[in-house]
Short mmCIF file of C-alpha atoms and ligand atoms in Angstrom, two decimals:
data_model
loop_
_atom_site.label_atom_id
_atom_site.label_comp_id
_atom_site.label_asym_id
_atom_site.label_seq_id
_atom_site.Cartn_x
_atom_site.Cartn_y
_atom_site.Cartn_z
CA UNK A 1 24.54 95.39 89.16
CA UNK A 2 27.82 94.98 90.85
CA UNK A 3 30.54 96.90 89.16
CA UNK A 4 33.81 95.01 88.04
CA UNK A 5 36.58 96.83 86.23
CA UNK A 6 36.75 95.66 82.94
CA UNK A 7 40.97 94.62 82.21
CA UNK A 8 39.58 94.16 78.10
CA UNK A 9 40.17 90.84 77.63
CA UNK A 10 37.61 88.74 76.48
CA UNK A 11 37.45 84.92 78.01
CA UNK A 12 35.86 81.60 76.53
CA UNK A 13 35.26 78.95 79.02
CA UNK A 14 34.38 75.77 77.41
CA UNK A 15 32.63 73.18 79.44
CA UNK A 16 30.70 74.67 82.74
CA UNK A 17 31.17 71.98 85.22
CA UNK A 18 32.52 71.31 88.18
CA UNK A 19 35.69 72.87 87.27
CA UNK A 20 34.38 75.27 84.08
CA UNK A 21 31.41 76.81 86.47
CA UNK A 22 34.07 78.49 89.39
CA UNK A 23 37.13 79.26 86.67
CA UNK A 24 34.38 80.96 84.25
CA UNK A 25 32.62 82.87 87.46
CA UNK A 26 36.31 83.64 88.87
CA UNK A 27 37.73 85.00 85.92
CA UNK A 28 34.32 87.33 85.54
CA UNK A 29 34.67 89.22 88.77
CA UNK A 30 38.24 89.69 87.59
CA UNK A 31 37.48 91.96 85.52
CA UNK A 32 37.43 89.52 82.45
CA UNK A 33 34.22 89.58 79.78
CA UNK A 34 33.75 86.11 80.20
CA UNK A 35 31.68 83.69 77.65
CA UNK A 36 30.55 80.60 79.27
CA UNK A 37 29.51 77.73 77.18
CA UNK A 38 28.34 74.17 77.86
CA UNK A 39 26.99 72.18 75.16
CA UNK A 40 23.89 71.09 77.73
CA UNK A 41 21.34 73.55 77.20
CA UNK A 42 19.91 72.43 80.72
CA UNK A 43 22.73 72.82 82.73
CA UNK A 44 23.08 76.64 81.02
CA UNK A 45 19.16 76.89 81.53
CA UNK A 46 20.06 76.15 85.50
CA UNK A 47 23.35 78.17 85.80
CA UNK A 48 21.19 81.55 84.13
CA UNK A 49 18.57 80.54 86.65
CA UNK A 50 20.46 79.88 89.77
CA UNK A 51 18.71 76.47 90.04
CA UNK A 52 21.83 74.34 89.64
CA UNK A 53 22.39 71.15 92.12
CA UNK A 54 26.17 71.96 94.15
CA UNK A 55 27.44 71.15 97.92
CA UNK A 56 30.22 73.29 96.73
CA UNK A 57 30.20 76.18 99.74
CA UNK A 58 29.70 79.93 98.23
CA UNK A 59 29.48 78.91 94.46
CA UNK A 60 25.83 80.05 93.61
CA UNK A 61 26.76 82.87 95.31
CA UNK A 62 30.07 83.18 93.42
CA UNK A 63 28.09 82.61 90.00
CA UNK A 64 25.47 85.10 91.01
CA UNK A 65 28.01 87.84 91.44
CA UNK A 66 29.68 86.91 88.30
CA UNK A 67 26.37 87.06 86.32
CA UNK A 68 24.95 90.23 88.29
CA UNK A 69 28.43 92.10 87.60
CA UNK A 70 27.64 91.40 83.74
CA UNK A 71 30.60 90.11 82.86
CA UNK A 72 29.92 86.89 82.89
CA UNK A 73 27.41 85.19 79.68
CA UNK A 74 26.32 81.67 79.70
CA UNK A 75 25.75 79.94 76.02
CA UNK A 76 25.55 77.01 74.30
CA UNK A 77 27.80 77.89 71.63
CA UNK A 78 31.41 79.42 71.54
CA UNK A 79 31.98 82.99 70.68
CA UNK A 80 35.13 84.99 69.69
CA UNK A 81 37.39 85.34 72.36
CA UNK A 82 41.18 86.19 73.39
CA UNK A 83 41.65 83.06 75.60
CA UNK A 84 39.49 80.08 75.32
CA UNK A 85 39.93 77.74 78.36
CA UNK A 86 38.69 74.36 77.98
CA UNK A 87 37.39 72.27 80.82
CA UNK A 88 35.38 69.48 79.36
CA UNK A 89 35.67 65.54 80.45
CA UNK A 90 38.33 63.16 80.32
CA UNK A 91 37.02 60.31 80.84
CA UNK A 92 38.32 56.48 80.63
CA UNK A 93 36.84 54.01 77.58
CA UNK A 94 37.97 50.82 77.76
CA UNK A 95 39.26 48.86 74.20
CA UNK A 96 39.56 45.22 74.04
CA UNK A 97 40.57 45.35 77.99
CA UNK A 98 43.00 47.95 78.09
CA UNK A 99 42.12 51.16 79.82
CA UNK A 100 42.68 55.02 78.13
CA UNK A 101 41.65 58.31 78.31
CA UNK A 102 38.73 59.54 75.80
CA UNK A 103 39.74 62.48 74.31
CA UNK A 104 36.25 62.83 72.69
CA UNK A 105 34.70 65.44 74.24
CA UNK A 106 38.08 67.57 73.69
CA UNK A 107 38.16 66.97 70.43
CA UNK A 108 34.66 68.19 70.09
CA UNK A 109 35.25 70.97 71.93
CA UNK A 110 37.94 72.01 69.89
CA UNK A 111 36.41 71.36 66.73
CA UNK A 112 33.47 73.72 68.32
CA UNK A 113 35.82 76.86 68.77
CA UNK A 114 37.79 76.34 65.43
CA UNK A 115 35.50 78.85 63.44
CA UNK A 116 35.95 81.53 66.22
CA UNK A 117 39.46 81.38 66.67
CA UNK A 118 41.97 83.97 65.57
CA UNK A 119 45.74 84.75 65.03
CA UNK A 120 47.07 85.48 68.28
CA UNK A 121 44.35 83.50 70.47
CA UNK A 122 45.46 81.50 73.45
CA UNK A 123 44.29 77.98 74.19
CA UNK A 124 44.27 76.96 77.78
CA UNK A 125 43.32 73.13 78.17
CA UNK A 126 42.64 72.47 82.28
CA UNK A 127 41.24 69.27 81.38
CA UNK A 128 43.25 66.21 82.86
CA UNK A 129 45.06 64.55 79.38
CA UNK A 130 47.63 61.98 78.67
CA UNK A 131 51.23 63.23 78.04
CA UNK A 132 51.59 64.62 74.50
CA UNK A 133 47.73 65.91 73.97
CA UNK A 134 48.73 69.58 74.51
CA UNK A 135 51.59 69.27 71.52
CA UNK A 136 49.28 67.71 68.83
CA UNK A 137 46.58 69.93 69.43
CA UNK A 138 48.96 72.80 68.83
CA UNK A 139 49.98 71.09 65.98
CA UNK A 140 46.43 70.28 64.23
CA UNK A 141 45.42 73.93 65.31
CA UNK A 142 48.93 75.98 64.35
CA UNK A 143 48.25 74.66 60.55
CA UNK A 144 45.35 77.19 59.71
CA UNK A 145 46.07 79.91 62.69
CA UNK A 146 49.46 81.41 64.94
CA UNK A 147 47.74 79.89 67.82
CA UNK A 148 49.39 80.13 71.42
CA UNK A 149 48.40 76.77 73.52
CA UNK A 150 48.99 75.74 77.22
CA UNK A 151 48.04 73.14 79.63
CA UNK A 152 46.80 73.94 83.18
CA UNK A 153 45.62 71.32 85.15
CA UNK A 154 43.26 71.56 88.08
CA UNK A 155 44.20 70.36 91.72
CA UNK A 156 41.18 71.55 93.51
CA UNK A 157 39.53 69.40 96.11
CA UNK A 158 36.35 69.35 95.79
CA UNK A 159 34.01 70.40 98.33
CA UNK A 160 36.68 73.26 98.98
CA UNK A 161 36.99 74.15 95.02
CA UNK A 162 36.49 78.06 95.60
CA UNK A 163 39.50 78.45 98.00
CA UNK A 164 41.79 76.63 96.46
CA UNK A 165 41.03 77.46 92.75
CA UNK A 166 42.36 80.78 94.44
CA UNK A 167 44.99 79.58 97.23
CA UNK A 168 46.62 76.39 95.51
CA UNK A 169 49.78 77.10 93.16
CA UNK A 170 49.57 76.60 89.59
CA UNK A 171 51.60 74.37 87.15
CA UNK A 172 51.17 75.72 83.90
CA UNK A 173 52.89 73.48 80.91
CA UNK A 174 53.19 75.61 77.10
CA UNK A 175 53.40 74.70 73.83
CA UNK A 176 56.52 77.56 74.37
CA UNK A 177 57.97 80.31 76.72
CA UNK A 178 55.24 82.68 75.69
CA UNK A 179 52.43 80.30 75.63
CA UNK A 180 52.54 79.33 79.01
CA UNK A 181 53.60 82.96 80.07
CA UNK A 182 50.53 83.90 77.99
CA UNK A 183 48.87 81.66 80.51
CA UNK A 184 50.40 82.42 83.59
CA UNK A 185 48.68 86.18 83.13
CA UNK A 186 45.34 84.82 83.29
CA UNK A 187 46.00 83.43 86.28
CA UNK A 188 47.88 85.45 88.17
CA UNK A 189 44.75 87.76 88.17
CA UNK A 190 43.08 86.02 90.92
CA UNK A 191 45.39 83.24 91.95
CA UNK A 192 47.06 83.94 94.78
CA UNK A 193 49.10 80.82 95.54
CA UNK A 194 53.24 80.35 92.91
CA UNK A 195 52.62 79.77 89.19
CA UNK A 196 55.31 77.43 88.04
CA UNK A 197 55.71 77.67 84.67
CA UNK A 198 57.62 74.37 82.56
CA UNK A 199 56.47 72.48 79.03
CA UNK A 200 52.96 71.15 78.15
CA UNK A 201 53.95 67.62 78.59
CA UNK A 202 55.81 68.04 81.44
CA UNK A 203 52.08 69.79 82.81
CA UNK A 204 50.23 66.54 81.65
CA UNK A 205 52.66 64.42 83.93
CA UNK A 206 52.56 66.84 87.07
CA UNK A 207 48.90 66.04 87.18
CA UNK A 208 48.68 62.60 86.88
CA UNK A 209 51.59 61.93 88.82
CA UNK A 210 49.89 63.76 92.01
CA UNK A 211 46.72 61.61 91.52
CA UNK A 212 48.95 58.40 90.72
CA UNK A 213 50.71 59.04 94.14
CA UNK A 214 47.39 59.37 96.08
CA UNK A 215 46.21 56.01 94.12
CA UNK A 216 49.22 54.12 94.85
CA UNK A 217 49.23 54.87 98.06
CA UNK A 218 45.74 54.11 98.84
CA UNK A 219 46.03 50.85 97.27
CA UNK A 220 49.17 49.61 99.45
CA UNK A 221 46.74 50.83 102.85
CA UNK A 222 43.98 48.76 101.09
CA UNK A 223 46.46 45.90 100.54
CA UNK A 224 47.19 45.97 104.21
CA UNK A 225 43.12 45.67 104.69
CA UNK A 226 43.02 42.56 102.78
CA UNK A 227 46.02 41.16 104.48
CA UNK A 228 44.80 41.93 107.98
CA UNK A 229 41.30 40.09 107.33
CA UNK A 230 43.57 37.48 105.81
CA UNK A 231 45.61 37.30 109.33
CA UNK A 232 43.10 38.27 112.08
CA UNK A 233 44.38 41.74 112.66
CA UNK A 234 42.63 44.93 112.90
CA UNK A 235 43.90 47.22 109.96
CA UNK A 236 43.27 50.92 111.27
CA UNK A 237 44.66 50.03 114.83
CA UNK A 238 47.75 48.80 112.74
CA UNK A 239 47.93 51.75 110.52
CA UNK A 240 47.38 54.21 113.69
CA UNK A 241 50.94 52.29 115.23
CA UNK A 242 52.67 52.27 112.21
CA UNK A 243 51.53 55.99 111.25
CA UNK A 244 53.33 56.75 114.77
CA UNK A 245 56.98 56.56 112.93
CA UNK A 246 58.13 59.63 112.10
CA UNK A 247 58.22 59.10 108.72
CA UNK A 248 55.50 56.87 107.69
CA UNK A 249 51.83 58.23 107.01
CA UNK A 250 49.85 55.20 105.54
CA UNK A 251 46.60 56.24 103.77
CA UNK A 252 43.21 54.87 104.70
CA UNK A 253 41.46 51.78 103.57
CA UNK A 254 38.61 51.79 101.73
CA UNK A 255 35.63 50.06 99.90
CA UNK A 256 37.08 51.18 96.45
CA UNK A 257 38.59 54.70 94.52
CA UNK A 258 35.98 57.02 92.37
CA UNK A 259 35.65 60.08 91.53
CA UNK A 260 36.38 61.64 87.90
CA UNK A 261 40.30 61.93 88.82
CA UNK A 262 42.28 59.81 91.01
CA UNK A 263 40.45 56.40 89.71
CA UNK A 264 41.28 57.56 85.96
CA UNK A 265 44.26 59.41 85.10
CA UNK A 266 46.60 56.75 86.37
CA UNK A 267 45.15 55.13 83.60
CA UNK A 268 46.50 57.62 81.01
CA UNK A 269 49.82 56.69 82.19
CA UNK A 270 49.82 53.44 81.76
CA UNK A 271 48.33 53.79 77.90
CA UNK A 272 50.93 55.34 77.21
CA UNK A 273 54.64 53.32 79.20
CA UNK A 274 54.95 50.23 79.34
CA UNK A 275 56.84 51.01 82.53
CA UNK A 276 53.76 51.91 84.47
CA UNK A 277 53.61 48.26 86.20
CA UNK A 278 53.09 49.26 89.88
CA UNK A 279 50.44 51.92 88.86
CA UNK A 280 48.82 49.18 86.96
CA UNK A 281 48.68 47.08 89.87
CA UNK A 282 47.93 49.86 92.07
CA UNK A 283 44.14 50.72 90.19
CA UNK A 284 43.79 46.74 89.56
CA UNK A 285 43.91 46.52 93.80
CA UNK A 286 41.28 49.71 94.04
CA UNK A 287 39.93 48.32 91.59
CA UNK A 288 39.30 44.96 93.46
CA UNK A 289 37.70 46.06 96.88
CA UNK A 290 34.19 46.81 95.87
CA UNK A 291 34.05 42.87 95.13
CA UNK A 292 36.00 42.49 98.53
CA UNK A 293 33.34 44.47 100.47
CA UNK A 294 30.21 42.53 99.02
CA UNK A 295 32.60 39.13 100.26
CA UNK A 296 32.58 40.48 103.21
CA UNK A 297 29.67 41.36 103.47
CA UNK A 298 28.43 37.73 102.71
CA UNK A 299 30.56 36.45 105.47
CA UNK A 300 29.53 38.00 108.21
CA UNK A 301 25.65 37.83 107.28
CA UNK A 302 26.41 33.97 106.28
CA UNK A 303 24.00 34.06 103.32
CA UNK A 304 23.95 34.85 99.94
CA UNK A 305 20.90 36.50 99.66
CA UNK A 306 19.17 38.70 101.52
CA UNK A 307 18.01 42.58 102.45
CA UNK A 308 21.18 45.38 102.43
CA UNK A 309 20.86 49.06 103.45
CA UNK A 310 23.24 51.33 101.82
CA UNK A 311 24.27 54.43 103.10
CA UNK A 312 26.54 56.85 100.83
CA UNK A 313 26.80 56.57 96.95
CA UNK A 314 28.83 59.24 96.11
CA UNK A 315 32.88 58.41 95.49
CA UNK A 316 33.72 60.55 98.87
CA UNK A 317 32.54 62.25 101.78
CA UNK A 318 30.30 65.32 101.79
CA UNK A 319 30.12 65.59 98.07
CA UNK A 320 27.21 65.16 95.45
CA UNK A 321 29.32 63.78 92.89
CA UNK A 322 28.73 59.90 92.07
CA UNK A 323 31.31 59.67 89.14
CA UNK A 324 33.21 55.84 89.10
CA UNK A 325 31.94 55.68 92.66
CA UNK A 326 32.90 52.15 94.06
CA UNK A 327 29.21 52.03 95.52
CA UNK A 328 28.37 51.62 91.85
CA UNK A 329 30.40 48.66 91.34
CA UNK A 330 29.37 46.98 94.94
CA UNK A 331 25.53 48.15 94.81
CA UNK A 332 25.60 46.43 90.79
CA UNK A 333 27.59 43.22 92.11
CA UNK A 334 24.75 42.49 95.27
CA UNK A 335 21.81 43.13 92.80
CA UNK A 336 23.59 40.44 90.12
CA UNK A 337 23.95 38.49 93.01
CA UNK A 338 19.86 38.51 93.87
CA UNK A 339 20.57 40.72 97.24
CA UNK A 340 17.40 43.31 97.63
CA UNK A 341 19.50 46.80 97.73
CA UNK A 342 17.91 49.94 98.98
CA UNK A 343 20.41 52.86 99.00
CA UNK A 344 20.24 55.99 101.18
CA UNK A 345 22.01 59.34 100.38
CA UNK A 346 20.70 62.79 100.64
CA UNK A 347 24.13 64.25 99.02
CA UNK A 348 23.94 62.23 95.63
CA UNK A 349 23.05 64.80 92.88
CA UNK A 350 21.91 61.76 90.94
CA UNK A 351 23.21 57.98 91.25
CA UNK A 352 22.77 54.94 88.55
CA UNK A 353 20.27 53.12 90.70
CA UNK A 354 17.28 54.09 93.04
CA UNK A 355 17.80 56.14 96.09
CA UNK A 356 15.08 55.97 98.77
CA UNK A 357 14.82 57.65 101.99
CA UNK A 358 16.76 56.83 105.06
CA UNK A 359 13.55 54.75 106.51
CA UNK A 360 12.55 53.22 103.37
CA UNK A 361 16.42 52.09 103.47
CA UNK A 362 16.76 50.36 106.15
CA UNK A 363 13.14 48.79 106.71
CA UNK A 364 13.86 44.79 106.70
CA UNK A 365 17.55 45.30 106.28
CA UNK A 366 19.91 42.56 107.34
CA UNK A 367 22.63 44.96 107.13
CA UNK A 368 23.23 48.05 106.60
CA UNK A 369 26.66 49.23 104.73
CA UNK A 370 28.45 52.46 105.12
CA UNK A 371 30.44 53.09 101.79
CA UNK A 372 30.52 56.99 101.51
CA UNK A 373 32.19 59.63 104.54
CA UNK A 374 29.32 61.63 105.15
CA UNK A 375 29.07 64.16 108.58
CA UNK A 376 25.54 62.88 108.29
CA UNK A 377 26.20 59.11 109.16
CA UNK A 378 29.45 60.43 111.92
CA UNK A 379 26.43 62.36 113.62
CA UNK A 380 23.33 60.08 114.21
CA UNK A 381 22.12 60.83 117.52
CA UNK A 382 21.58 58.27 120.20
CA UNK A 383 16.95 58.42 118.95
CA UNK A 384 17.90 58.49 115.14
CA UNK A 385 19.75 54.90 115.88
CA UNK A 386 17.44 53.89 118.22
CA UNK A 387 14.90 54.55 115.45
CA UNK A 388 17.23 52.81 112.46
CA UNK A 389 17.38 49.78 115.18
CA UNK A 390 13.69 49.24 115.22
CA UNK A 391 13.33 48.98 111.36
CA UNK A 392 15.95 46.93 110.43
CA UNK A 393 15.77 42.87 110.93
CA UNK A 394 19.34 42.20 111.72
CA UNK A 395 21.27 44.61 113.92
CA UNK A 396 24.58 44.68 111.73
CA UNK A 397 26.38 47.24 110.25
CA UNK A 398 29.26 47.28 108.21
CA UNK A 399 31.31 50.46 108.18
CA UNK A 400 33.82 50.64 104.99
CA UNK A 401 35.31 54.07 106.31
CA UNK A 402 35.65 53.86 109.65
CA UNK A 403 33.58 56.71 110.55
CA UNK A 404 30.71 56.02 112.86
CA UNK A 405 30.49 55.89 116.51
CA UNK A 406 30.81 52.60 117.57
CA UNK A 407 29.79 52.86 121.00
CA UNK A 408 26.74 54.54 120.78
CA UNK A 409 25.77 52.09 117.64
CA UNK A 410 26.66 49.05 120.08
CA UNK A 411 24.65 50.77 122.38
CA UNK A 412 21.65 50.80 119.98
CA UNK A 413 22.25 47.18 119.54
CA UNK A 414 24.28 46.47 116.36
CA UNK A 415 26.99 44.31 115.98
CA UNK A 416 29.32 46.55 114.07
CA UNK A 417 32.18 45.42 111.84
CA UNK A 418 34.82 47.42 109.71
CA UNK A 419 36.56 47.22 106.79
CA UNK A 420 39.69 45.42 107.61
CA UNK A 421 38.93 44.65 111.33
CA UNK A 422 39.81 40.61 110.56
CA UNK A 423 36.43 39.59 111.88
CA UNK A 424 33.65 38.31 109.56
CA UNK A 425 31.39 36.26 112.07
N1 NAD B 501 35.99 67.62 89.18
C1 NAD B 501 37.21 67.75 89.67
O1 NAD B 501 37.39 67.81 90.89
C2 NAD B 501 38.43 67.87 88.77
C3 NAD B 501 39.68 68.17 89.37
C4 NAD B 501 40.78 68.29 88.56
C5 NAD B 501 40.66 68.11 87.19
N2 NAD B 501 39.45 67.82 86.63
C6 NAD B 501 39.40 67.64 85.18
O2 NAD B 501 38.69 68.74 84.62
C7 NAD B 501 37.94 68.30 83.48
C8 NAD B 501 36.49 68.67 83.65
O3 NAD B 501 35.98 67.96 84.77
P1 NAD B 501 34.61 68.35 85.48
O4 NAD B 501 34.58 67.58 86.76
O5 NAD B 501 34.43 69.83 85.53
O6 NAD B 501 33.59 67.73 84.42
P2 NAD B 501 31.99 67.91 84.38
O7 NAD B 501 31.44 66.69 83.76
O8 NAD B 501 31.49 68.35 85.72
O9 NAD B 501 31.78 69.14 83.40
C9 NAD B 501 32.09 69.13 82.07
C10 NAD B 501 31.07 69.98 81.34
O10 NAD B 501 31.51 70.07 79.97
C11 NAD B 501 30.35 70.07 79.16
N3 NAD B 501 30.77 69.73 77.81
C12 NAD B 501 31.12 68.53 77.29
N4 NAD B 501 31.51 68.66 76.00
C13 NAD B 501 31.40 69.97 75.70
C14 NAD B 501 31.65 70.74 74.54
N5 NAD B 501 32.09 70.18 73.40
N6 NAD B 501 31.40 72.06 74.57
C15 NAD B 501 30.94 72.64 75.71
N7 NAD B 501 30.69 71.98 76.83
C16 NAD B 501 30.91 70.66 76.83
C17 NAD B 501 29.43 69.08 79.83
O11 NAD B 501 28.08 69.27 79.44
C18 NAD B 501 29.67 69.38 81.31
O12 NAD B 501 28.74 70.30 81.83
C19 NAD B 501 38.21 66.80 83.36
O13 NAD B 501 39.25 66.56 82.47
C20 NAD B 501 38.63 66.41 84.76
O14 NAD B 501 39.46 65.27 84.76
C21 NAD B 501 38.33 67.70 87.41
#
């Protein structure tokens, strides 16, 4: 066993996910007794075990040591604690057309640690909420118990969680001063970027105001897509001249936004002002490009049928995770459309449709679509194209990303086209 000093105070993480699984594990070899709980008994069956599905570098590792050190416990059910950190989903329901943020899983989970909480207890909620969630938990919870409460939202990356769980700096929001300096002592134990401490709802905004800013701004590069197919220009050539002012950086283009952050939380905004029009807009344009890809798509193979090749599910590059993934919403739209879809990605931890080996893929395809930023499909050697080129029908492919290497892929034979380029025949 590896020994970690013990600093005596006792930690519940609620929720051992993406985000639950490192803070839990992080907080364990810092000396905190740590109680991990997920309500999946087969996700804390896999995280005992070691057997859990991640690309994350160093986290079974991480977990290991955590577990080996004995600090760390993984349960189903909460236990009593000093802190209870809560990292369950947020995700977006939609009611009668209008988007919002389901609280339903918090709610659970708070429901789930009432019994075990205690005068003097601190509530940390990381998971991503609307403005004003923080406040009415403390006040639902402060009627039976002299609760402390705090919101800390989680910027990680992921694919680089473990570093910057640690590096990144922290914006903790409380209830009041001593909630959120309650907080900021948890932290400070193995974060090593600034804490900045402020109110709860002030927290709530800082996070969706950073993902709203990477939205926004990802919708006005995929605005200039649509416009330069519109016009006959070539988008990334125009965004590499215009990125050459000093002070402009235009984001890249893309088939769509996913992921379990930046393609939601604008959302919670815009439930709750009705002076979130451009943000509106914004995820109505990301929104829209799935539907633009499988148009394209259609164009340039002139039929509306046929056999497409998918490469990458997941909602970025190098990642597992297929949460809100646009290749959901273009892979659903071909199929309703009668297109035969095969889809190829050795990353995807899971994915709503069937995934099928890279051969299997592209047998018969009339053309194959890149839709996820894998190293994998930057990397195909001159043989492994040469190989793709004698299965498929039609030598096309369609790169959403801009990532593969055009010459040696025109050197294999295939016509290739790119989101944006202004060419569709
Ligand atoms: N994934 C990210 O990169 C990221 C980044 C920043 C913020 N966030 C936010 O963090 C929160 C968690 O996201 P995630 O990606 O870790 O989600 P996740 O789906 O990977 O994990 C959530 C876990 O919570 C468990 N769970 C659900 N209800 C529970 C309950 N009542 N009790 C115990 N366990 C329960 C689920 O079984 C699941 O294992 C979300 O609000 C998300 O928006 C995520």
């Amino acid at each position: 066993m590896v020994k970690v000093e013990k600093n005596g105070k006792k930690v519940c993480v609620i929720g051992l996910g993406y985000i639950g699984l490192p803070t839990a594990s992080m907080l364990a070899i810092h000396g905190f007794e740590v109680i991990g709980v997920d309500i999946n008994e087969k996700r804390v069956e896999e995280i005992k075990e070691l057997s859990f599905k991640t690309t994350e570098k160093d986290l079974v590792t991480l977990v290991r040591g955590a577990i080996n050190s004995g600090n760390l416990k993984v349960q189903a059910t909460p236990d009593k604690a000093d802190v209870f950190i809560i990292c369950v989903p947020t995700p977006c329901i939609e009611n009668n057309g209008e988007k919002r943020c389901d609280l339903s899983y918090l709610d659970k989970a708070i429901e789930n640690i009432k019994p075990y909480l205690e005068d003097g207890n601190l509530i940390i909620i990381e998971s991503t909420i609307p403005p004003g969630t923080t406040d009415e938990i403390y006040e639902s919870l402060s009627k039976d118990k002299k609760v402390y409460v705090a919101h800390c939202p989680e910027r990680v990356l992921p694919g680089n969680i473990l570093k910057e769980l640690v590096e990144n700096d922290r914006v903790i929001g409380g209830v009041d001063k001593k909630s959120a300096e309650m907080a900021k002592e948890i932290y400070e134990s193995f974060v090593t970027g600034e804490i900045y401490l402020t109110d709860a709802k002030t927290a709530e905004m800082v996070k969706l105001m950073e993902n709203t800013y990477r939205d926004v701004n990802i919708a006005l590069a995929n605005e200039f897509a649509k416009i330069s197919e519109e016009i006959g220009i070539n988008v990334w050539e125009a965004i590499e001249l215009a990125n050459k002012h000093p002070r402009v950086n235009i984001l890249k283009p893309g088939p769509g936004v996913g992921g379990h952050c930046i393609s939601i939380d604008p959302w919670f905004i815009v439930e709750k002002s009705k002076n979130a029009k451009l943000i509106r807009t914004a995820r109505e344009l990301n929104d829209s490009m799935p539907l633009f890809v499988v148009e394209k798509i259609k164009k340039i193979i002139k039929k509306d049928n046929g056999k497409v090749a998918i490469f990458g599910v997941t909602y970025k590059g190098n990642v597992d995770d297929t949460r809100e993934s646009p290749a959901e919403k273009v892979v659903g739209k071909l199929m309703d459309e009668g297109f035969d879809v095969k889809c190829y990605d050795k990353y995807a931890r899971d994915f709503v449709y069937p995934l099928f080996n890279l051969d299997e893929a592209v047998d018969g395809a009339d053309i194959i679509i890149v839709l996820a930023e894998h190293d994998e499909y930057k990397n195909f050697s001159e043989d492994e194209m040469k190989h793709i080129a004698s299965k498929v029908k039609n030598k096309i492919i369609l790169d959403t990303k801009n990532i593969i290497n055009r010459d040696l892929w025109e050197k294999a034979g295939f016509k290739v086209y790119v989101l944006g380029d202004g060419k569709n025949a």
